[in-house]
Amino acid sequence: MEQQMTQLVEQMKARGFEVIELHTAEEAREYLLAHIAPDAGVGVGGSVSVRDTDVLSRLTQRGNPVYSAWGAKPELTASIYENARKADVYLSSANAITKDGRLVFIDGRCNRVGAIVDGPKEVFFVVSQSKV
């Protein structure tokens, strides 16, 4: 598995991704907290992987505006998605990663893909080995 991950990282780098290998949700959380400015607005793309790091509550606690539709009233989701797309930073995962380093997304509303492609300048993907 380790060799497969090394090859995947190289494939992703060849596609222009900056890849940081972290091994636990805690490491991912601490990395994100260290690399997201304390005043940055943060959009989130409905990612269980991101939620599992507990970074969203930590960002909120330190004062970052966090735009996430998890648990929001349906009448508020459109404005949350718009704010997330306009945020300084966007956090997401992918539904899958192919062995040759392509990210795969399935997105019913296209809010996540829209934000990734035409949203914040800085996008972080939290992706586990189970997505390969």
mmCIF file of C-alpha atoms in Angstrom, residues 59-114:
data_model
loop_
_atom_site.group_PDB
_atom_site.id
_atom_site.type_symbol
_atom_site.label_atom_id
_atom_site.label_comp_id
_atom_site.label_asym_id
_atom_site.label_seq_id
_atom_site.Cartn_x
_atom_site.Cartn_y
_atom_site.Cartn_z
ATOM 1 C CA LEU A 59 -11.867 27.423 13.029
ATOM 2 C CA THR A 60 -15.151 28.722 14.420
ATOM 3 C CA GLN A 61 -13.712 28.857 17.953
ATOM 4 C CA ARG A 62 -10.799 30.995 16.828
ATOM 5 C CA GLY A 63 -13.097 33.387 14.962
ATOM 6 C CA ASN A 64 -12.909 32.327 11.318
ATOM 7 C CA PRO A 65 -16.208 32.760 9.479
ATOM 8 C CA VAL A 66 -17.132 29.220 8.352
ATOM 9 C CA TYR A 67 -19.709 28.706 5.592
ATOM 10 C CA SER A 68 -21.074 25.184 5.823
ATOM 11 C CA ALA A 69 -24.572 23.992 4.976
ATOM 12 C CA TRP A 70 -24.410 20.996 7.354
ATOM 13 C CA GLY A 71 -27.584 21.110 9.438
ATOM 14 C CA ALA A 72 -28.683 24.462 7.985
ATOM 15 C CA LYS A 73 -32.313 25.281 7.290
ATOM 16 C CA PRO A 74 -33.129 24.586 3.630
ATOM 17 C CA GLU A 75 -34.034 28.225 2.994
ATOM 18 C CA LEU A 76 -30.495 29.264 4.014
ATOM 19 C CA THR A 77 -28.474 26.807 1.944
ATOM 20 C CA ALA A 78 -28.357 28.903 -1.250
ATOM 21 C CA SER A 79 -26.814 31.872 0.568
ATOM 22 C CA ILE A 80 -24.401 29.587 2.449
ATOM 23 C CA TYR A 81 -23.260 28.018 -0.827
ATOM 24 C CA GLU A 82 -22.740 31.486 -2.319
ATOM 25 C CA ASN A 83 -20.736 32.677 0.696
ATOM 26 C CA ALA A 84 -18.676 29.474 0.605
ATOM 27 C CA ARG A 85 -17.856 30.088 -3.056
ATOM 28 C CA LYS A 86 -16.753 33.656 -2.245
ATOM 29 C CA ALA A 87 -14.710 32.687 0.828
ATOM 30 C CA ASP A 88 -10.950 33.108 1.102
ATOM 31 C CA VAL A 89 -10.366 29.361 1.481
ATOM 32 C CA TYR A 90 -12.379 26.289 0.508
ATOM 33 C CA LEU A 91 -12.189 22.872 2.184
ATOM 34 C CA SER A 92 -13.412 19.778 0.404
ATOM 35 C CA SER A 93 -12.741 16.160 -0.322
ATOM 36 C CA ALA A 94 -13.143 14.133 -3.470
ATOM 37 C CA ASN A 95 -15.475 11.197 -3.969
ATOM 38 C CA ALA A 96 -12.533 9.234 -5.336
ATOM 39 C CA ILE A 97 -9.004 9.505 -6.695
ATOM 40 C CA THR A 98 -7.914 7.383 -9.620
ATOM 41 C CA LYS A 99 -4.563 5.612 -9.422
ATOM 42 C CA ASP A 100 -3.199 8.022 -12.021
ATOM 43 C CA GLY A 101 -3.994 11.020 -9.799
ATOM 44 C CA ARG A 102 -7.324 12.307 -11.122
ATOM 45 C CA LEU A 103 -9.871 13.611 -8.636
ATOM 46 C CA VAL A 104 -13.447 12.364 -9.106
ATOM 47 C CA PHE A 105 -16.441 14.406 -7.939
ATOM 48 C CA ILE A 106 -20.142 13.614 -7.813
ATOM 49 C CA ASP A 107 -21.970 16.797 -6.929
ATOM 50 C CA GLY A 108 -25.760 17.027 -7.025
ATOM 51 C CA ARG A 109 -25.968 20.845 -6.820
ATOM 52 C CA CYS A 110 -22.549 21.647 -8.288
ATOM 53 C CA ASN A 111 -21.875 23.940 -5.333
ATOM 54 C CA ARG A 112 -18.726 22.042 -4.421
ATOM 55 C CA VAL A 113 -17.353 21.682 -7.950
ATOM 56 C CA GLY A 114 -18.272 25.305 -8.699
#
